[in-house]
């Protein structure tokens, strides 16, 4: 296997992983009410160490679940916003098909993703306190940007190497006689 074929394969593996993570992240934003009930039941189970060792986590999950239950019962249209959040994740995942198909030509999508990952941090630091989100939960949110940027930076570096390998060789320009 040539070096450029190996780079292309590695790029596609990393992008496939990133796309799958985006799709899963989006898909889990649709059934939030049911997921929170499931999470609360799991955290309260007799086998769970959470009530004893992480009571603040359990209290937060209970509060979020209660808020979602109230919202779903009284104002279900508000949850339509999370449907759009889920849809946005799916659409962004589709955008990464461009670099999967032609990485060098579509490196801008990777760079867009890096910028988006960086933007998660100020968003969490600004909006988290405004919305009453505990700081430790904002740290979890910020971790999506920190961990999400890793495969993108790996892919970007590999695309740059692939670009250098596949760049057309240019003949030197003729020197004008004086």
mmCIF file of C-alpha atoms in Angstrom:
data_model
loop_
_atom_site.group_PDB
_atom_site.id
_atom_site.type_symbol
_atom_site.label_atom_id
_atom_site.label_comp_id
_atom_site.label_asym_id
_atom_site.label_seq_id
_atom_site.Cartn_x
_atom_site.Cartn_y
_atom_site.Cartn_z
ATOM 1 C CA UNK A 1 0.000 0.000 0.000
ATOM 2 C CA UNK A 2 1.393 3.391 -0.958
ATOM 3 C CA UNK A 3 1.899 6.099 1.611
ATOM 4 C CA UNK A 4 -0.889 8.226 0.121
ATOM 5 C CA UNK A 5 -3.300 5.261 0.167
ATOM 6 C CA UNK A 6 -2.395 4.575 3.808
ATOM 7 C CA UNK A 7 -2.939 8.244 4.700
ATOM 8 C CA UNK A 8 -6.303 8.261 2.922
ATOM 9 C CA UNK A 9 -7.361 5.107 4.746
ATOM 10 C CA UNK A 10 -6.338 6.569 8.128
ATOM 11 C CA UNK A 11 -8.161 9.819 7.359
ATOM 12 C CA UNK A 12 -11.315 7.885 6.525
ATOM 13 C CA UNK A 13 -11.117 5.770 9.687
ATOM 14 C CA UNK A 14 -10.768 8.877 11.892
ATOM 15 C CA UNK A 15 -13.549 10.680 10.011
ATOM 16 C CA UNK A 16 -15.786 7.613 10.237
ATOM 17 C CA UNK A 17 -15.273 7.578 13.995
ATOM 18 C CA UNK A 18 -16.010 11.310 14.223
ATOM 19 C CA UNK A 19 -19.153 10.997 12.074
ATOM 20 C CA UNK A 20 -20.469 8.103 14.159
ATOM 21 C CA UNK A 21 -19.914 10.130 17.359
ATOM 22 C CA UNK A 22 -21.796 13.113 15.884
ATOM 23 C CA UNK A 23 -24.692 10.898 14.798
ATOM 24 C CA UNK A 24 -24.903 9.217 18.208
ATOM 25 C CA UNK A 25 -24.731 12.579 19.952
ATOM 26 C CA UNK A 26 -27.543 13.864 17.754
ATOM 27 C CA UNK A 27 -29.687 10.763 18.050
ATOM 28 C CA UNK A 28 -29.563 10.921 21.851
ATOM 29 C CA UNK A 29 -30.956 14.472 21.842
ATOM 30 C CA UNK A 30 -34.352 13.300 20.509
ATOM 31 C CA UNK A 31 -35.575 11.119 23.434
ATOM 32 C CA UNK A 32 -34.327 13.299 26.320
ATOM 33 C CA UNK A 33 -37.307 12.761 28.621
ATOM 34 C CA UNK A 34 -37.079 8.971 28.360
ATOM 35 C CA UNK A 35 -33.286 9.016 28.641
ATOM 36 C CA UNK A 36 -33.402 11.043 31.851
ATOM 37 C CA UNK A 37 -35.882 8.599 33.411
ATOM 38 C CA UNK A 38 -33.649 5.735 32.390
ATOM 39 C CA UNK A 39 -30.514 7.481 33.717
ATOM 40 C CA UNK A 40 -32.180 8.330 37.022
ATOM 41 C CA UNK A 41 -33.396 4.748 37.484
ATOM 42 C CA UNK A 42 -29.925 3.432 36.680
ATOM 43 C CA UNK A 43 -28.197 5.864 39.059
ATOM 44 C CA UNK A 44 -30.638 5.045 41.869
ATOM 45 C CA UNK A 45 -30.333 1.260 41.435
ATOM 46 C CA UNK A 46 -28.926 -0.767 44.311
ATOM 47 C CA UNK A 47 -25.764 -1.552 42.313
ATOM 48 C CA UNK A 48 -24.980 2.117 41.684
ATOM 49 C CA UNK A 49 -22.312 3.887 43.761
ATOM 50 C CA UNK A 50 -23.642 7.293 42.654
ATOM 51 C CA UNK A 51 -26.026 8.068 45.566
ATOM 52 C CA UNK A 52 -23.283 7.414 48.090
ATOM 53 C CA UNK A 53 -20.216 8.786 46.279
ATOM 54 C CA UNK A 54 -21.677 11.381 43.887
ATOM 55 C CA UNK A 55 -24.842 12.762 45.490
ATOM 56 C CA UNK A 56 -24.553 16.070 43.602
ATOM 57 C CA UNK A 57 -24.698 14.185 40.297
ATOM 58 C CA UNK A 58 -27.852 12.335 41.348
ATOM 59 C CA UNK A 59 -29.450 15.575 42.585
ATOM 60 C CA UNK A 60 -28.651 17.262 39.268
ATOM 61 C CA UNK A 61 -30.072 14.366 37.212
ATOM 62 C CA UNK A 62 -33.238 14.408 39.367
ATOM 63 C CA UNK A 63 -33.585 18.175 38.896
ATOM 64 C CA UNK A 64 -33.073 17.982 35.128
ATOM 65 C CA UNK A 65 -35.501 15.057 34.855
ATOM 66 C CA UNK A 66 -38.137 16.942 36.857
ATOM 67 C CA UNK A 67 -37.627 20.029 34.691
ATOM 68 C CA UNK A 68 -37.987 18.008 31.513
ATOM 69 C CA UNK A 69 -41.087 16.248 32.860
ATOM 70 C CA UNK A 70 -42.712 19.601 33.719
ATOM 71 C CA UNK A 71 -41.721 21.091 30.383
ATOM 72 C CA UNK A 72 -42.975 18.044 28.485
ATOM 73 C CA UNK A 73 -46.303 18.103 30.365
ATOM 74 C CA UNK A 74 -46.953 21.856 30.184
ATOM 75 C CA UNK A 75 -44.906 23.161 27.255
ATOM 76 C CA UNK A 76 -43.900 20.249 24.987
ATOM 77 C CA UNK A 77 -43.126 22.663 22.161
ATOM 78 C CA UNK A 78 -40.024 23.808 24.073
ATOM 79 C CA UNK A 79 -38.529 20.354 23.553
ATOM 80 C CA UNK A 80 -38.791 20.999 19.820
ATOM 81 C CA UNK A 81 -35.585 23.008 20.322
ATOM 82 C CA UNK A 82 -33.732 19.831 21.304
ATOM 83 C CA UNK A 83 -35.110 18.152 18.184
ATOM 84 C CA UNK A 84 -33.433 20.900 16.171
ATOM 85 C CA UNK A 85 -30.248 20.393 18.191
ATOM 86 C CA UNK A 86 -30.346 16.710 17.269
ATOM 87 C CA UNK A 87 -30.995 17.549 13.623
ATOM 88 C CA UNK A 88 -28.052 19.980 13.604
ATOM 89 C CA UNK A 89 -25.730 17.206 14.807
ATOM 90 C CA UNK A 90 -26.957 14.958 11.995
ATOM 91 C CA UNK A 91 -26.521 17.683 9.371
ATOM 92 C CA UNK A 92 -23.015 18.489 10.599
ATOM 93 C CA UNK A 93 -22.175 14.772 10.425
ATOM 94 C CA UNK A 94 -23.274 14.758 6.766
ATOM 95 C CA UNK A 95 -20.940 17.705 6.081
ATOM 96 C CA UNK A 96 -17.984 15.515 7.047
ATOM 97 C CA UNK A 97 -18.744 13.207 4.120
ATOM 98 C CA UNK A 98 -17.046 15.807 1.887
ATOM 99 C CA UNK A 99 -13.617 15.367 3.493
ATOM 100 C CA UNK A 100 -14.244 11.618 3.719
ATOM 101 C CA UNK A 101 -14.644 11.549 -0.070
ATOM 102 C CA UNK A 102 -12.010 14.142 -1.017
ATOM 103 C CA UNK A 103 -9.967 15.214 2.021
ATOM 104 C CA UNK A 104 -7.578 17.647 0.351
ATOM 105 C CA UNK A 105 -10.300 19.589 -1.442
ATOM 106 C CA UNK A 106 -12.562 19.676 1.638
ATOM 107 C CA UNK A 107 -10.052 20.379 4.403
ATOM 108 C CA UNK A 108 -12.074 23.516 5.181
ATOM 109 C CA UNK A 109 -14.753 21.281 6.768
ATOM 110 C CA UNK A 110 -12.144 19.903 9.164
ATOM 111 C CA UNK A 111 -11.000 23.437 10.003
ATOM 112 C CA UNK A 112 -14.632 24.461 10.547
ATOM 113 C CA UNK A 113 -14.987 21.523 12.962
ATOM 114 C CA UNK A 114 -11.863 22.596 14.873
ATOM 115 C CA UNK A 115 -13.287 26.112 15.238
ATOM 116 C CA UNK A 116 -16.634 24.684 16.381
ATOM 117 C CA UNK A 117 -14.891 22.515 18.992
ATOM 118 C CA UNK A 118 -13.010 25.569 20.271
ATOM 119 C CA UNK A 119 -16.297 27.492 20.451
ATOM 120 C CA UNK A 120 -17.787 24.964 22.863
ATOM 121 C CA UNK A 121 -15.544 26.213 25.669
ATOM 122 C CA UNK A 122 -16.622 29.881 25.765
ATOM 123 C CA UNK A 123 -20.231 28.842 25.171
ATOM 124 C CA UNK A 124 -20.174 26.575 28.228
ATOM 125 C CA UNK A 125 -18.312 29.123 30.351
ATOM 126 C CA UNK A 126 -20.716 31.948 29.451
ATOM 127 C CA UNK A 127 -24.078 30.239 29.048
ATOM 128 C CA UNK A 128 -23.614 27.635 31.782
ATOM 129 C CA UNK A 129 -23.685 30.137 34.659
ATOM 130 C CA UNK A 130 -26.420 32.187 32.980
ATOM 131 C CA UNK A 131 -28.634 29.068 32.807
ATOM 132 C CA UNK A 132 -27.755 27.813 36.299
ATOM 133 C CA UNK A 133 -25.690 24.855 35.099
ATOM 134 C CA UNK A 134 -23.259 23.544 37.740
ATOM 135 C CA UNK A 135 -19.639 24.240 36.828
ATOM 136 C CA UNK A 136 -18.723 20.545 36.916
ATOM 137 C CA UNK A 137 -21.427 19.895 34.286
ATOM 138 C CA UNK A 138 -20.013 22.709 32.142
ATOM 139 C CA UNK A 139 -16.647 20.944 32.359
ATOM 140 C CA UNK A 140 -18.322 17.806 30.991
ATOM 141 C CA UNK A 141 -19.803 19.879 28.161
ATOM 142 C CA UNK A 142 -16.413 21.457 27.426
ATOM 143 C CA UNK A 143 -14.866 17.992 27.227
ATOM 144 C CA UNK A 144 -16.847 17.405 24.009
ATOM 145 C CA UNK A 145 -14.860 20.203 22.395
ATOM 146 C CA UNK A 146 -11.563 19.078 23.904
ATOM 147 C CA UNK A 147 -11.993 15.430 22.909
ATOM 148 C CA UNK A 148 -13.756 16.244 19.633
ATOM 149 C CA UNK A 149 -10.866 18.349 18.377
ATOM 150 C CA UNK A 150 -8.359 15.493 18.771
ATOM 151 C CA UNK A 151 -9.520 13.387 15.795
ATOM 152 C CA UNK A 152 -9.983 16.546 13.734
ATOM 153 C CA UNK A 153 -6.428 17.700 14.356
ATOM 154 C CA UNK A 154 -5.109 14.224 13.549
ATOM 155 C CA UNK A 155 -7.127 14.257 10.316
ATOM 156 C CA UNK A 156 -5.969 17.773 9.410
ATOM 157 C CA UNK A 157 -2.327 16.824 9.886
ATOM 158 C CA UNK A 158 -2.789 13.724 7.720
ATOM 159 C CA UNK A 159 -4.593 15.707 5.028
ATOM 160 C CA UNK A 160 -1.686 18.155 4.887
ATOM 161 C CA UNK A 161 0.726 15.234 4.460
ATOM 162 C CA UNK A 162 -1.509 13.728 1.768
ATOM 163 C CA UNK A 163 -1.671 17.081 0.003
ATOM 164 C CA UNK A 164 2.130 17.328 -0.020
ATOM 165 C CA UNK A 165 2.421 13.796 -1.427
ATOM 166 C CA UNK A 166 -0.157 14.299 -4.147
ATOM 167 C CA UNK A 167 0.686 17.870 -5.191
ATOM 168 C CA UNK A 168 1.591 18.073 -8.861
ATOM 169 C CA UNK A 169 5.273 18.539 -9.548
ATOM 170 C CA UNK A 170 5.815 21.889 -11.234
ATOM 171 C CA UNK A 171 8.607 22.520 -13.660
ATOM 172 C CA UNK A 172 10.886 25.383 -12.676
ATOM 173 C CA UNK A 173 10.036 28.658 -14.375
ATOM 174 C CA UNK A 174 12.441 29.602 -17.148
ATOM 175 C CA UNK A 175 14.908 32.301 -16.229
ATOM 176 C CA UNK A 176 14.726 35.375 -18.441
ATOM 177 C CA UNK A 177 17.932 36.329 -20.236
ATOM 178 C CA UNK A 178 19.288 39.781 -19.548
#
